[in-house]
Amino acid sequence: MAAHFGRRLRKGAVTTTVAAVAVAALSASQAPDVTADARDRQSAADATSAPDAVAEDNATGNSPYYTDLPPLKSPNPAPTIGTPVARGPAEAGIPATVLDAYKKAEAALREAKPSCNLPWQLLAAIGKVESGQARGGRVDADGTTVSPIIGPQLDGNGFALIKDTDNGVYDGNSSYDNAVGPMQFIPSTWAWAGRDGNGDGKADPNNVYDAALAAGHYLCRNGWDLSTQADLNRAILSYNNSQDYLNTVLSWLEYYRKGSHEIPDGTGSLPEGRSDGGAGATTPSPEVQAPAKTTPPAKQPEPDKPTEPTKPTEPTKPTDPGTQPPKPGDSTPPGSGSPTPTPPPSGTPTPTETVARLENAGTGRLTAVAGETFAERISARAETRTGQAVGKVRVRFTVLGGTDAVFATGENVATAVTDSSGVAVAPALRAGKKTGDFTVRATVVGRTLPGVDYQAKVTAPIADAVLGDTALSGAAGGEFAEQVQVRATYKGAAADGVAVTATLIKSPTDPAENDKGPYFKNADGDPVRTLTGLETDAAGRLTLPELYADDTPGEYVLRITTAGGATLDITLTVKEAEPAGPTE
């Protein structure tokens, strides 16, 4: 996250409302059903998360975010031609390079996933709450942040617990993960969601073009249509699983939709309020970041005088919640604010922590025809060191290599949870148009264990039937009146992109190429009797070049053969040429 942390947000009761109400009438100090502290700043207390969410499955790992709300009065649109000039509230200004990245990502998604209906203003809203628009647009000409934007380490000390997944490559931390870049991706999510948005051949979470495009694809997964409120809410909550986060993003989305303008890079305003009270956001350093410091008690007991024990509570009198003694592990004493959450005891490992290896659960080599769904689904088994099955472990399946194969969800990555037998089954895998070999890799979410690779192959499209006229005729020494037209099908449906060969053969029982009778012409006008490299169109149709006849009358056979073995024999009849009429 960005700088400017300074203060800790006051805990308060928050009643979450319907998202439509949350964005209706917001001011700089307060939104409906959102509490504010003594300085009229929004409180992030009591955030309500979506059910069954795990930090590793969110783009940010549920990292802290900026809680500042937009002003009640939205800006008016301003021209963006020439030197940008801020017109309206400073909050409406978006640094030029950052704004360009958002709009380019919207254009790319409009082409790649038009049914998603991603607005660039949503990326701007998320960029605002995640990093203050890349720290006010402090990026270079290529869109890379001047210095990396690194969130707090997710060590369970007030945040989610996500152990290192990238060996510190992105976040400089080899013990725990940190959210990285202007859109605050955690490394394990960036590993599959990262995109190259500026065409430099690499996916860098610190580059606003790459990060904005990755965020767009992330928000457009699962077939979501962001023009509908339900899918929009789901997509935002999948980015950071908090109802307060949802309401904050929706408020900025509505604000930017009513107008915004460019401002020069590096001149954007920085937010102040953060959902964690301002702890821990840094730039990377060679050393692992230390957990956020907690406030010590106002008065410490002297070292040589033991603290007097607390008198036990009368069993017949209920304990006043406001005067309960701190629980073991609480780092903040009563009366000095809410305690910082502590991770679970190390003696009670999570299922994920007990996994020692991931094994292939019986999936063989995968093969499918282009455009078809692979018959077998990929499965992996999580085991302990002694070979016992581990349930309730999230396994990520990622499609690797130069292929356009995707899972049934439309994405090249999918996550499944192991059952009681330790087996996780990926969604059905669908072959694309590209043929060739590729790999699907299964890994344990939240661990750096070796993955399991599954080999897959997409073969060329095939046809199991080819249809067309079975008889044509022409005159010796002339050309056939009609061109041969055929249609290939596979399982009753049009077979597009199927390779076809056309050969003039000697007879139905002798497939050797004929040396007389009908023929095609090559580019030089010479006779040819075998055509290769032909391919059916999207409707499975193919029209052959014109056929000519030599001076030998008779019946001949044209054999059409498709990839997959479908054949069609067409009888070609060459008639005697009509005698020329008498001349005067």
mmCIF file of N, CA and C in Angstrom, residues 197-264:
data_model
loop_
_atom_site.group_PDB
_atom_site.id
_atom_site.type_symbol
_atom_site.label_atom_id
_atom_site.label_comp_id
_atom_site.label_asym_id
_atom_site.label_seq_id
_atom_site.Cartn_x
_atom_site.Cartn_y
_atom_site.Cartn_z
ATOM 1 N N GLY A 197 0.471 -6.194 -20.048
ATOM 2 C CA GLY A 197 -0.422 -5.168 -20.564
ATOM 3 C C GLY A 197 0.256 -4.110 -21.410
ATOM 4 N N ASN A 198 1.576 -4.003 -21.339
ATOM 5 C CA ASN A 198 2.264 -2.964 -22.113
ATOM 6 C C ASN A 198 3.136 -3.540 -23.224
ATOM 7 N N GLY A 199 3.021 -4.848 -23.466
ATOM 8 C CA GLY A 199 3.690 -5.466 -24.608
ATOM 9 C C GLY A 199 5.187 -5.552 -24.523
ATOM 10 N N ASP A 200 5.739 -5.567 -23.301
ATOM 11 C CA ASP A 200 7.199 -5.672 -23.179
ATOM 12 C C ASP A 200 7.661 -7.108 -22.982
ATOM 13 N N GLY A 201 6.740 -8.056 -23.081
ATOM 14 C CA GLY A 201 7.107 -9.466 -23.009
ATOM 15 C C GLY A 201 7.158 -10.050 -21.625
ATOM 16 N N LYS A 202 6.768 -9.283 -20.603
ATOM 17 C CA LYS A 202 6.773 -9.832 -19.249
ATOM 18 C C LYS A 202 5.571 -9.302 -18.480
ATOM 19 N N ALA A 203 5.180 -10.043 -17.462
ATOM 20 C CA ALA A 203 4.068 -9.649 -16.592
ATOM 21 C C ALA A 203 4.646 -9.199 -15.259
ATOM 22 N N ASP A 204 4.543 -7.905 -14.975
ATOM 23 C CA ASP A 204 5.147 -7.312 -13.789
ATOM 24 C C ASP A 204 4.050 -6.703 -12.919
ATOM 25 N N PRO A 205 3.840 -7.202 -11.695
ATOM 26 C CA PRO A 205 2.779 -6.650 -10.848
ATOM 27 C C PRO A 205 3.021 -5.197 -10.465
ATOM 28 N N ASN A 206 4.265 -4.702 -10.631
ATOM 29 C CA ASN A 206 4.565 -3.310 -10.323
ATOM 30 C C ASN A 206 4.324 -2.381 -11.504
ATOM 31 N N ASN A 207 3.884 -2.932 -12.637
ATOM 32 C CA ASN A 207 3.577 -2.122 -13.806
ATOM 33 C C ASN A 207 2.072 -1.924 -13.883
ATOM 34 N N VAL A 208 1.625 -0.686 -13.981
ATOM 35 C CA VAL A 208 0.199 -0.399 -13.901
ATOM 36 C C VAL A 208 -0.552 -0.952 -15.109
ATOM 37 N N TYR A 209 0.080 -1.031 -16.283
ATOM 38 C CA TYR A 209 -0.577 -1.620 -17.448
ATOM 39 C C TYR A 209 -0.780 -3.122 -17.245
ATOM 40 N N ASP A 210 0.265 -3.788 -16.765
ATOM 41 C CA ASP A 210 0.161 -5.232 -16.510
ATOM 42 C C ASP A 210 -0.848 -5.508 -15.395
ATOM 43 N N ALA A 211 -0.766 -4.729 -14.321
ATOM 44 C CA ALA A 211 -1.631 -4.962 -13.172
ATOM 45 C C ALA A 211 -3.092 -4.673 -13.507
ATOM 46 N N ALA A 212 -3.356 -3.600 -14.275
ATOM 47 C CA ALA A 212 -4.735 -3.268 -14.633
ATOM 48 C C ALA A 212 -5.343 -4.337 -15.529
ATOM 49 N N LEU A 213 -4.563 -4.839 -16.492
ATOM 50 C CA LEU A 213 -5.079 -5.891 -17.375
ATOM 51 C C LEU A 213 -5.327 -7.174 -16.587
ATOM 52 N N ALA A 214 -4.415 -7.505 -15.676
ATOM 53 C CA ALA A 214 -4.596 -8.699 -14.841
ATOM 54 C C ALA A 214 -5.842 -8.555 -13.977
ATOM 55 N N ALA A 215 -6.051 -7.369 -13.406
ATOM 56 C CA ALA A 215 -7.228 -7.139 -12.579
ATOM 57 C C ALA A 215 -8.497 -7.276 -13.407
ATOM 58 N N GLY A 216 -8.464 -6.781 -14.647
ATOM 59 C CA GLY A 216 -9.628 -6.906 -15.508
ATOM 60 C C GLY A 216 -9.980 -8.354 -15.784
ATOM 61 N N HIS A 217 -8.988 -9.149 -16.121
ATOM 62 C CA HIS A 217 -9.244 -10.576 -16.371
ATOM 63 C C HIS A 217 -9.701 -11.275 -15.090
ATOM 64 N N TYR A 218 -9.107 -10.886 -13.964
ATOM 65 C CA TYR A 218 -9.494 -11.496 -12.692
ATOM 66 C C TYR A 218 -10.966 -11.204 -12.396
ATOM 67 N N LEU A 219 -11.398 -9.980 -12.607
ATOM 68 C CA LEU A 219 -12.779 -9.600 -12.322
ATOM 69 C C LEU A 219 -13.758 -10.193 -13.333
ATOM 70 N N CYS A 220 -13.265 -10.590 -14.490
ATOM 71 C CA CYS A 220 -14.135 -11.107 -15.546
ATOM 72 C C CYS A 220 -14.146 -12.631 -15.617
ATOM 73 N N ARG A 221 -13.561 -13.302 -14.630
ATOM 74 C CA ARG A 221 -13.573 -14.755 -14.670
ATOM 75 C C ARG A 221 -14.944 -15.281 -14.234
ATOM 76 N N ASN A 222 -15.111 -16.578 -14.294
ATOM 77 C CA ASN A 222 -16.342 -17.256 -13.853
ATOM 78 C C ASN A 222 -17.574 -16.842 -14.646
ATOM 79 N N GLY A 223 -17.364 -16.242 -15.820
ATOM 80 C CA GLY A 223 -18.511 -15.860 -16.638
ATOM 81 C C GLY A 223 -19.324 -14.721 -16.068
ATOM 82 N N TRP A 224 -18.744 -13.919 -15.168
ATOM 83 C CA TRP A 224 -19.481 -12.831 -14.545
ATOM 84 C C TRP A 224 -19.796 -11.724 -15.547
ATOM 85 N N ASP A 225 -20.972 -11.154 -15.419
ATOM 86 C CA ASP A 225 -21.396 -9.993 -16.196
ATOM 87 C C ASP A 225 -21.448 -8.814 -15.233
ATOM 88 N N LEU A 226 -20.489 -7.912 -15.340
ATOM 89 C CA LEU A 226 -20.357 -6.835 -14.364
ATOM 90 C C LEU A 226 -21.397 -5.732 -14.550
ATOM 91 N N SER A 227 -22.244 -5.869 -15.562
ATOM 92 C CA SER A 227 -23.339 -4.912 -15.693
ATOM 93 C C SER A 227 -24.512 -5.280 -14.793
ATOM 94 N N THR A 228 -24.456 -6.460 -14.179
ATOM 95 C CA THR A 228 -25.473 -6.866 -13.211
ATOM 96 C C THR A 228 -24.909 -6.698 -11.805
ATOM 97 N N GLN A 229 -25.731 -6.204 -10.879
ATOM 98 C CA GLN A 229 -25.250 -5.883 -9.546
ATOM 99 C C GLN A 229 -24.723 -7.110 -8.813
ATOM 100 N N ALA A 230 -25.427 -8.251 -8.971
ATOM 101 C CA ALA A 230 -25.019 -9.455 -8.241
ATOM 102 C C ALA A 230 -23.621 -9.904 -8.654
ATOM 103 N N ASP A 231 -23.361 -9.954 -9.969
ATOM 104 C CA ASP A 231 -22.040 -10.377 -10.434
ATOM 105 C C ASP A 231 -20.978 -9.325 -10.105
ATOM 106 N N LEU A 232 -21.347 -8.057 -10.180
ATOM 107 C CA LEU A 232 -20.411 -7.003 -9.808
ATOM 108 C C LEU A 232 -19.983 -7.153 -8.352
ATOM 109 N N ASN A 233 -20.935 -7.404 -7.477
ATOM 110 C CA ASN A 233 -20.610 -7.595 -6.058
ATOM 111 C C ASN A 233 -19.707 -8.808 -5.862
ATOM 112 N N ARG A 234 -20.026 -9.903 -6.544
ATOM 113 C CA ARG A 234 -19.221 -11.122 -6.409
ATOM 114 C C ARG A 234 -17.781 -10.862 -6.854
ATOM 115 N N ALA A 235 -17.631 -10.173 -7.959
ATOM 116 C CA ALA A 235 -16.292 -9.920 -8.490
ATOM 117 C C ALA A 235 -15.478 -9.064 -7.522
ATOM 118 N N ILE A 236 -16.094 -8.004 -6.969
ATOM 119 C CA ILE A 236 -15.368 -7.131 -6.047
ATOM 120 C C ILE A 236 -15.011 -7.881 -4.765
ATOM 121 N N LEU A 237 -15.951 -8.662 -4.240
ATOM 122 C CA LEU A 237 -15.669 -9.430 -3.027
ATOM 123 C C LEU A 237 -14.601 -10.480 -3.258
ATOM 124 N N SER A 238 -14.496 -10.982 -4.487
ATOM 125 C CA SER A 238 -13.438 -11.945 -4.776
ATOM 126 C C SER A 238 -12.074 -11.275 -4.780
ATOM 127 N N TYR A 239 -12.051 -9.958 -4.948
ATOM 128 C CA TYR A 239 -10.790 -9.219 -4.942
ATOM 129 C C TYR A 239 -10.308 -8.998 -3.515
ATOM 130 N N ASN A 240 -11.227 -8.635 -2.638
ATOM 131 C CA ASN A 240 -10.918 -8.483 -1.216
ATOM 132 C C ASN A 240 -12.216 -8.762 -0.471
ATOM 133 N N ASN A 241 -12.230 -9.799 0.325
ATOM 134 C CA ASN A 241 -13.473 -10.345 0.856
ATOM 135 C C ASN A 241 -13.952 -9.608 2.101
ATOM 136 N N SER A 242 -14.513 -8.419 1.898
ATOM 137 C CA SER A 242 -15.024 -7.629 2.995
ATOM 138 C C SER A 242 -16.199 -6.799 2.491
ATOM 139 N N GLN A 243 -17.271 -6.782 3.249
ATOM 140 C CA GLN A 243 -18.422 -5.972 2.857
ATOM 141 C C GLN A 243 -18.070 -4.489 2.863
ATOM 142 N N ASP A 244 -17.262 -4.048 3.826
ATOM 143 C CA ASP A 244 -16.830 -2.653 3.836
ATOM 144 C C ASP A 244 -15.997 -2.332 2.589
ATOM 145 N N TYR A 245 -15.162 -3.271 2.187
ATOM 146 C CA TYR A 245 -14.384 -3.090 0.956
ATOM 147 C C TYR A 245 -15.317 -2.939 -0.232
ATOM 148 N N LEU A 246 -16.319 -3.797 -0.307
ATOM 149 C CA LEU A 246 -17.296 -3.721 -1.394
ATOM 150 C C LEU A 246 -17.949 -2.343 -1.437
ATOM 151 N N ASN A 247 -18.419 -1.873 -0.281
ATOM 152 C CA ASN A 247 -19.099 -0.583 -0.242
ATOM 153 C C ASN A 247 -18.165 0.560 -0.632
ATOM 154 N N THR A 248 -16.917 0.486 -0.199
ATOM 155 C CA THR A 248 -15.958 1.542 -0.533
ATOM 156 C C THR A 248 -15.674 1.571 -2.027
ATOM 157 N N VAL A 249 -15.440 0.396 -2.626
ATOM 158 C CA VAL A 249 -15.180 0.332 -4.068
ATOM 159 C C VAL A 249 -16.394 0.819 -4.852
ATOM 160 N N LEU A 250 -17.584 0.397 -4.442
ATOM 161 C CA LEU A 250 -18.793 0.825 -5.152
ATOM 162 C C LEU A 250 -18.978 2.329 -5.084
ATOM 163 N N SER A 251 -18.609 2.937 -3.967
ATOM 164 C CA SER A 251 -18.755 4.382 -3.855
ATOM 165 C C SER A 251 -17.831 5.100 -4.825
ATOM 166 N N TRP A 252 -16.586 4.636 -4.959
ATOM 167 C CA TRP A 252 -15.663 5.249 -5.910
ATOM 168 C C TRP A 252 -16.072 4.949 -7.345
ATOM 169 N N LEU A 253 -16.589 3.771 -7.602
ATOM 170 C CA LEU A 253 -17.082 3.440 -8.938
ATOM 171 C C LEU A 253 -18.166 4.427 -9.363
ATOM 172 N N GLU A 254 -19.123 4.655 -8.489
ATOM 173 C CA GLU A 254 -20.197 5.596 -8.794
ATOM 174 C C GLU A 254 -19.633 7.007 -8.986
ATOM 175 N N TYR A 255 -18.681 7.372 -8.177
ATOM 176 C CA TYR A 255 -18.076 8.706 -8.264
ATOM 177 C C TYR A 255 -17.379 8.920 -9.607
ATOM 178 N N TYR A 256 -16.562 7.947 -10.000
ATOM 179 C CA TYR A 256 -15.838 8.080 -11.264
ATOM 180 C C TYR A 256 -16.771 7.992 -12.461
ATOM 181 N N ARG A 257 -17.852 7.251 -12.342
ATOM 182 C CA ARG A 257 -18.802 7.175 -13.449
ATOM 183 C C ARG A 257 -19.453 8.525 -13.735
ATOM 184 N N LYS A 258 -19.552 9.376 -12.733
ATOM 185 C CA LYS A 258 -20.179 10.678 -12.909
ATOM 186 C C LYS A 258 -19.202 11.721 -13.445
ATOM 187 N N GLY A 259 -17.957 11.327 -13.635
ATOM 188 C CA GLY A 259 -16.998 12.255 -14.210
ATOM 189 C C GLY A 259 -15.636 12.154 -13.574
ATOM 190 N N SER A 260 -14.598 12.315 -14.388
ATOM 191 C CA SER A 260 -13.231 12.316 -13.906
ATOM 192 C C SER A 260 -12.374 13.014 -14.949
ATOM 193 N N HIS A 261 -11.130 13.244 -14.641
ATOM 194 C CA HIS A 261 -10.253 13.919 -15.586
ATOM 195 C C HIS A 261 -8.810 13.500 -15.327
ATOM 196 N N GLU A 262 -7.977 13.725 -16.344
ATOM 197 C CA GLU A 262 -6.554 13.427 -16.219
ATOM 198 C C GLU A 262 -5.856 14.506 -15.404
ATOM 199 N N ILE A 263 -4.845 14.078 -14.689
ATOM 200 C CA ILE A 263 -3.911 14.996 -14.061
ATOM 201 C C ILE A 263 -2.508 14.490 -14.348
ATOM 202 N N PRO A 264 -1.499 15.321 -14.261
ATOM 203 C CA PRO A 264 -0.133 14.848 -14.547
ATOM 204 C C PRO A 264 0.282 13.731 -13.596
#
